[in-house]
Coordinates of C-alpha atoms in Angstrom, one line a residue:
M114 CA -72.9 -150.5 -183.2
T115 CA -70.7 -150.0 -180.4
L116 CA -70.8 -150.6 -176.7
W117 CA -70.1 -148.0 -173.7
D118 CA -70.2 -149.2 -170.4
G119 CA -71.7 -152.4 -171.3
S120 CA -74.7 -151.0 -172.8
Y121 CA -75.7 -149.6 -176.1
P122 CA -75.4 -145.8 -176.5
F123 CA -78.9 -145.3 -177.7
Y124 CA -80.6 -146.9 -174.7
P125 CA -80.6 -144.6 -171.5
G126 CA -80.2 -146.2 -168.0
A127 CA -83.4 -147.4 -166.1
N128 CA -85.7 -144.8 -164.9
A129 CA -85.3 -143.8 -161.1
C130 CA -88.7 -144.2 -159.6
F131 CA -89.7 -142.0 -156.7
P132 CA -90.7 -144.5 -153.8
F133 CA -94.4 -143.5 -153.4
D134 CA -96.9 -141.4 -155.4
T135 CA -96.5 -137.9 -154.2
T136 CA -100.2 -136.8 -155.3
R137 CA -101.5 -139.7 -153.2
A138 CA -99.1 -138.7 -150.3
V139 CA -100.5 -135.2 -150.6
I140 CA -104.0 -136.2 -150.2
V141 CA -103.4 -138.4 -147.3
T142 CA -101.5 -136.1 -145.6
V143 CA -104.1 -133.2 -145.8
F144 CA -106.9 -135.5 -144.6
L145 CA -104.8 -137.0 -141.8
S146 CA -103.9 -133.3 -140.7
M147 CA -107.6 -132.7 -140.6
L148 CA -108.3 -135.5 -138.3
A149 CA -105.4 -134.6 -136.0
T150 CA -106.9 -131.1 -135.9
F151 CA -110.2 -132.2 -135.0
T152 CA -109.2 -134.9 -132.6
I153 CA -107.2 -132.0 -130.4
I154 CA -110.7 -130.5 -129.6
L155 CA -112.0 -134.2 -128.6
P156 CA -111.4 -133.5 -125.1
G157 CA -113.6 -130.6 -125.0
I158 CA -116.6 -132.7 -126.1
P159 CA -118.7 -134.1 -123.4
A160 CA -117.7 -137.9 -122.7
R161 CA -121.1 -139.3 -123.4
R162 CA -121.2 -137.8 -127.1
R163 CA -117.2 -138.1 -127.7
L164 CA -117.4 -141.7 -129.4
S165 CA -120.2 -140.8 -131.7
W166 CA -118.5 -137.4 -132.6
F167 CA -115.4 -139.3 -133.5
L168 CA -116.8 -142.1 -135.4
R169 CA -118.7 -139.7 -137.5
L170 CA -115.7 -137.6 -138.1
L171 CA -113.6 -140.8 -139.1
L172 CA -116.1 -141.9 -141.5
G173 CA -116.5 -138.8 -143.1
L174 CA -113.0 -138.2 -143.7
F175 CA -112.5 -141.6 -144.9
M176 CA -115.1 -141.2 -147.3
G177 CA -113.8 -137.9 -148.9
A178 CA -110.2 -139.2 -148.9
V179 CA -111.0 -142.4 -150.9
I180 CA -113.3 -140.2 -153.4
L181 CA -110.5 -137.9 -154.2
N182 CA -107.7 -140.2 -153.9
V183 CA -109.0 -142.8 -156.5
Q184 CA -109.2 -140.1 -159.0
F185 CA -105.4 -140.1 -159.2
T186 CA -104.4 -143.9 -158.6
R187 CA -103.1 -145.8 -161.7
D188 CA -104.4 -149.3 -160.2
W189 CA -108.0 -149.6 -161.4
E190 CA -107.0 -152.6 -163.5
N191 CA -103.8 -154.5 -162.7
G192 CA -101.9 -157.6 -164.3
W193 CA -98.7 -159.3 -163.8
V194 CA -96.7 -162.0 -165.5
Q195 CA -93.3 -163.5 -165.3
A196 CA -91.7 -164.2 -168.5
N197 CA -88.3 -164.8 -170.3
T198 CA -88.2 -162.0 -172.8
S199 CA -85.6 -160.1 -175.1
Y200 CA -84.7 -157.0 -173.5
K201 CA -83.5 -154.6 -176.4
S202 CA -84.4 -154.5 -179.9
F203 CA -81.9 -155.9 -182.4
S204 CA -80.3 -157.9 -179.5
P205 CA -81.0 -161.8 -179.0
V206 CA -80.2 -161.5 -175.2
Q207 CA -83.0 -162.7 -173.1
V208 CA -83.9 -161.5 -169.3
S209 CA -86.1 -163.0 -166.9
A210 CA -88.4 -160.4 -165.7
D211 CA -91.6 -159.4 -164.1
I212 CA -93.9 -157.3 -166.5
G213 CA -96.7 -155.6 -164.9
L214 CA -99.6 -153.7 -166.4
H215 CA -101.6 -150.9 -164.5
I216 CA -104.4 -149.2 -166.0
G217 CA -106.1 -146.0 -164.3
L218 CA -108.4 -143.4 -165.4
A219 CA -105.6 -141.0 -167.0
G220 CA -103.3 -143.5 -168.6
V221 CA -101.8 -146.7 -168.3
N222 CA -98.3 -147.6 -166.5
V223 CA -96.2 -150.4 -167.5
T224 CA -93.4 -151.9 -165.2
L225 CA -90.4 -154.0 -165.9
R226 CA -88.4 -155.6 -163.3
G227 CA -85.8 -157.8 -163.3
N228 CA -85.8 -161.2 -161.7
P229 CA -83.2 -161.0 -160.2
P230 CA -82.9 -157.3 -160.6
E231 CA -79.0 -157.1 -161.7
Q232 CA -78.7 -158.9 -165.0
I233 CA -76.6 -158.3 -168.2
N234 CA -74.6 -155.8 -166.3
E235 CA -77.5 -153.2 -165.4
T236 CA -80.3 -153.0 -163.1
I237 CA -83.6 -153.8 -164.9
N238 CA -86.2 -151.7 -163.1
Y239 CA -88.9 -149.5 -165.3
N240 CA -92.0 -147.9 -164.7
E241 CA -93.3 -145.8 -167.8
H242 CA -96.5 -143.8 -167.8
F243 CA -98.5 -143.4 -171.0
P244 CA -101.3 -140.9 -170.3
W245 CA -104.4 -140.4 -172.2
S246 CA -106.1 -137.7 -170.2
F247 CA -107.2 -134.4 -171.4
G248 CA -104.7 -132.5 -173.0
A249 CA -102.2 -135.5 -173.3
D250 CA -101.5 -137.3 -176.4
Y251 CA -100.8 -141.1 -175.9
D252 CA -99.4 -141.7 -179.5
H253 CA -97.0 -138.8 -179.0
S254 CA -95.9 -140.6 -175.4
Y255 CA -95.3 -143.6 -177.2
S256 CA -93.4 -142.3 -180.0
Q257 CA -91.1 -140.6 -177.4
G258 CA -90.5 -143.8 -175.9
L259 CA -89.6 -145.4 -179.2
Q260 CA -87.3 -142.6 -179.5
K261 CA -85.8 -142.9 -175.8
G262 CA -85.3 -146.6 -176.8
L263 CA -87.2 -148.1 -174.0
P264 CA -86.9 -152.0 -173.5
S265 CA -89.0 -154.0 -175.9
P266 CA -91.4 -155.3 -173.3
I267 CA -92.5 -152.0 -172.2
L268 CA -93.1 -150.8 -175.9
Y269 CA -94.8 -153.9 -176.9
V270 CA -97.4 -153.6 -174.0
A271 CA -97.8 -150.0 -174.7
E272 CA -98.4 -150.6 -178.3
K273 CA -101.4 -152.5 -177.2
F274 CA -103.1 -149.4 -176.2
S275 CA -102.3 -146.9 -179.0
S276 CA -104.9 -145.5 -181.3
Q277 CA -103.2 -147.4 -184.1
S278 CA -103.3 -150.8 -182.5
P279 CA -105.8 -153.4 -184.0
C280 CA -106.7 -154.2 -180.6
G281 CA -109.1 -151.1 -180.5
V282 CA -109.0 -150.6 -176.8
H283 CA -107.3 -147.3 -176.6
G284 CA -110.6 -145.2 -177.1
Q285 CA -112.5 -147.6 -174.8
Y286 CA -110.3 -147.1 -172.0
R287 CA -109.9 -143.5 -172.5
I288 CA -113.6 -142.5 -172.8
A289 CA -114.3 -144.6 -169.7
G290 CA -111.7 -143.0 -167.7
H291 CA -113.1 -139.3 -168.8
Y292 CA -116.6 -140.2 -167.5
V293 CA -115.5 -142.0 -164.6
S294 CA -113.5 -139.2 -163.4
L295 CA -116.3 -136.6 -163.8
T296 CA -118.7 -138.9 -161.9
L297 CA -116.4 -139.1 -159.0
W298 CA -115.8 -135.7 -159.0
L299 CA -119.6 -135.0 -158.7
A300 CA -119.6 -137.6 -155.9
F301 CA -116.7 -135.5 -154.2
C302 CA -119.2 -132.5 -154.5
T303 CA -122.2 -134.1 -153.1
W304 CA -119.9 -135.7 -150.4
L305 CA -119.0 -132.0 -149.4
I306 CA -122.7 -130.8 -149.4
S307 CA -123.6 -133.7 -147.1
I308 CA -120.9 -132.7 -144.7
L309 CA -122.3 -129.2 -144.8
L310 CA -125.5 -130.3 -144.2
F311 CA -124.7 -132.7 -141.3
S312 CA -122.9 -130.0 -139.6
M313 CA -126.1 -127.4 -139.9
S314 CA -128.1 -130.2 -138.2
I315 CA -130.2 -130.9 -141.5
L316 CA -130.2 -134.4 -141.2
L317 CA -132.7 -135.8 -143.8
C318 CA -131.1 -133.5 -146.2
G319 CA -127.6 -134.7 -145.5
G320 CA -128.7 -138.2 -145.6
Q321 CA -130.0 -137.7 -149.0
M322 CA -126.9 -136.3 -150.3
L323 CA -125.0 -139.2 -148.6
L324 CA -127.2 -141.5 -150.5
L325 CA -126.6 -139.6 -153.6
T326 CA -122.8 -139.7 -153.1
G327 CA -123.0 -143.7 -152.9
T328 CA -125.0 -143.9 -156.1
L329 CA -122.7 -141.6 -158.2
I330 CA -119.5 -143.9 -157.0
L331 CA -121.4 -146.9 -157.8
S332 CA -122.4 -145.7 -161.2
S333 CA -118.7 -144.8 -161.9
L334 CA -117.8 -148.5 -161.1
L335 CA -120.5 -149.6 -163.5
L336 CA -119.4 -147.4 -166.2
F337 CA -115.9 -148.6 -165.9
S338 CA -116.9 -152.1 -165.7
T339 CA -119.3 -152.1 -168.7
T340 CA -116.7 -150.5 -170.7
R341 CA -113.9 -152.5 -169.9
N342 CA -113.2 -155.4 -172.2
T343 CA -110.7 -158.1 -172.7
L344 CA -107.9 -157.1 -175.0
R345 CA -109.0 -158.7 -178.6
C346 CA -105.1 -159.1 -178.9
P347 CA -103.6 -160.8 -176.1
I348 CA -100.4 -159.7 -174.6
Q349 CA -98.2 -162.7 -175.2
F350 CA -94.8 -163.2 -174.0
G351 CA -93.7 -166.7 -175.2
S352 CA -95.9 -169.5 -173.7
V353 CA -97.4 -166.9 -171.0
S354 CA -99.7 -164.1 -171.7
L355 CA -100.3 -161.0 -169.2
R356 CA -103.9 -161.0 -168.1
T357 CA -105.6 -158.0 -165.8
D358 CA -108.2 -157.9 -163.3
Y359 CA -109.9 -155.1 -161.2
G360 CA -107.2 -153.6 -158.9
E361 CA -107.3 -152.0 -155.3
S362 CA -108.7 -148.5 -156.5
F363 CA -111.8 -150.1 -157.9
W364 CA -112.4 -152.7 -154.7
L365 CA -111.8 -149.6 -152.3
A366 CA -114.3 -147.1 -154.4
L367 CA -116.7 -150.1 -154.2
A368 CA -116.6 -150.6 -150.4
T369 CA -116.8 -146.8 -149.9
G370 CA -119.8 -146.4 -152.4
L371 CA -121.5 -149.3 -150.4
L372 CA -120.8 -147.6 -147.1
C373 CA -122.1 -144.1 -148.2
L374 CA -125.4 -145.9 -149.7
L375 CA -126.0 -147.8 -146.7
L376 CA -125.4 -144.8 -144.2
G377 CA -127.7 -142.5 -146.3
L378 CA -130.4 -145.2 -146.5
G379 CA -130.1 -145.9 -142.6
I380 CA -130.2 -142.1 -141.9
I381 CA -133.5 -141.8 -144.1
I382 CA -135.2 -144.8 -142.7
L383 CA -134.4 -144.0 -139.2
N384 CA -135.6 -140.3 -139.7
A385 CA -138.9 -141.6 -140.8
V386 CA -139.1 -144.2 -138.3
Q387 CA -137.4 -143.3 -135.1
P388 CA -136.3 -139.4 -135.4
Q389 CA -135.3 -139.0 -131.7
K390 CA -132.7 -141.9 -132.0
L391 CA -131.3 -140.3 -134.9
K392 CA -131.2 -136.9 -132.9
L393 CA -129.6 -139.0 -130.2
I394 CA -126.9 -140.3 -132.5
F395 CA -125.9 -136.8 -133.9
S396 CA -125.9 -135.4 -130.1
L397 CA -128.9 -133.1 -131.0
D398 CA -131.3 -134.1 -128.2
K399 CA -130.6 -131.4 -125.9
S400 CA -133.9 -130.8 -124.3
N401 CA -132.7 -132.0 -120.7
E402 CA -129.2 -130.2 -121.0
E403 CA -131.3 -127.2 -121.9
E404 CA -133.3 -127.5 -119.0
Q405 CA -130.6 -127.8 -116.6
W406 CA -128.8 -125.1 -118.0
D407 CA -131.9 -122.6 -117.7
K408 CA -132.2 -123.8 -114.1
S409 CA -128.8 -123.1 -113.3
W410 CA -129.1 -119.5 -114.4
L411 CA -132.4 -118.9 -112.6
P412 CA -132.3 -116.8 -109.5
A413 CA -132.7 -119.1 -106.3
Q414 CA -136.2 -119.0 -105.1
P415 CA -136.6 -118.1 -101.3
S416 CA -137.4 -120.6 -99.1
C417 CA -140.7 -121.3 -97.3
S418 CA -139.3 -120.1 -94.0
A419 CA -138.1 -116.9 -95.6
Q420 CA -141.1 -116.6 -97.3
D421 CA -143.2 -116.9 -94.3
G422 CA -140.8 -114.4 -92.7
F423 CA -141.6 -111.8 -95.4
M424 CA -145.3 -112.2 -95.1
V425 CA -145.5 -111.8 -91.4
P426 CA -147.1 -108.3 -90.3
L427 CA -145.1 -105.5 -89.2
G428 CA -146.7 -105.3 -86.0
E429 CA -146.1 -109.1 -85.2
L430 CA -142.4 -108.6 -85.8
C431 CA -142.1 -105.7 -83.1
P432 CA -144.3 -106.7 -80.4
G433 CA -145.1 -104.1 -77.5
T434 CA -147.2 -101.5 -76.5
A435 CA -147.0 -98.2 -78.2
T436 CA -146.4 -95.1 -76.0
Q437 CA -149.1 -92.3 -76.4
L438 CA -147.5 -89.2 -76.6

């Protein structure tokens, strides 16, 4: 065993992490572009309908962006711990690091950050992804991590989620991720249908589809919660253990599901109780505008004096005595 540049030769350098998730960046950019495009035509909308139209546009795009975005996030469940642990196999050297566990629908991420970053003559900053989605082999990814010589804390945490681990959580999280993802895709489809129905002024059916969207989102969260379980094998680093809790994606999806549910119920109830107010909210009460529009295009009615003038007999218009030839 020899040293080269202060590190063991079979341990590669720390992985360079991209500053942000490109998938999430693309989704957010697309929806922001749609918002900007529709905002350009905002001045062409009558002033009294402009605010309600913009709020409906903003809420609709927000719900769609969240439903699509949480499909690809990796923070449905998070956990962090600070510990002194061994950094490399076959080495007694210990480092002080922050160890993070991020569980998503398609896999698990393990983060290792030195505290401070510069220790033992190198920068400790790792973020490794181990997928379990369709077409991905978690055990194969874990084996590749062993061959690359990843730091011991990352391999230790990743081993807990392998199919060979006595913890038995691999199948649980993998199946939950698949069904939650399928339910969210259904919710995205129902959201698209609701947007289409609202654009066609079919308010009751649009509200029902929005209610179905919220129900599907909440069902996916319930499915993730019931299949989630505390690890039977605790992830222990010395005297401290790594514990996880619901992450940002879970709470964001919960808020969006409740929003869809409340808006859908509100539209259905308002349509049954006071449909005119519902039409007013969606700027569909155009009776007065249509009357004004029709009147503006009608030909001007002649005045009473003009009518009287036209009704006067011809003999009275030309008074005088007729000359007999």
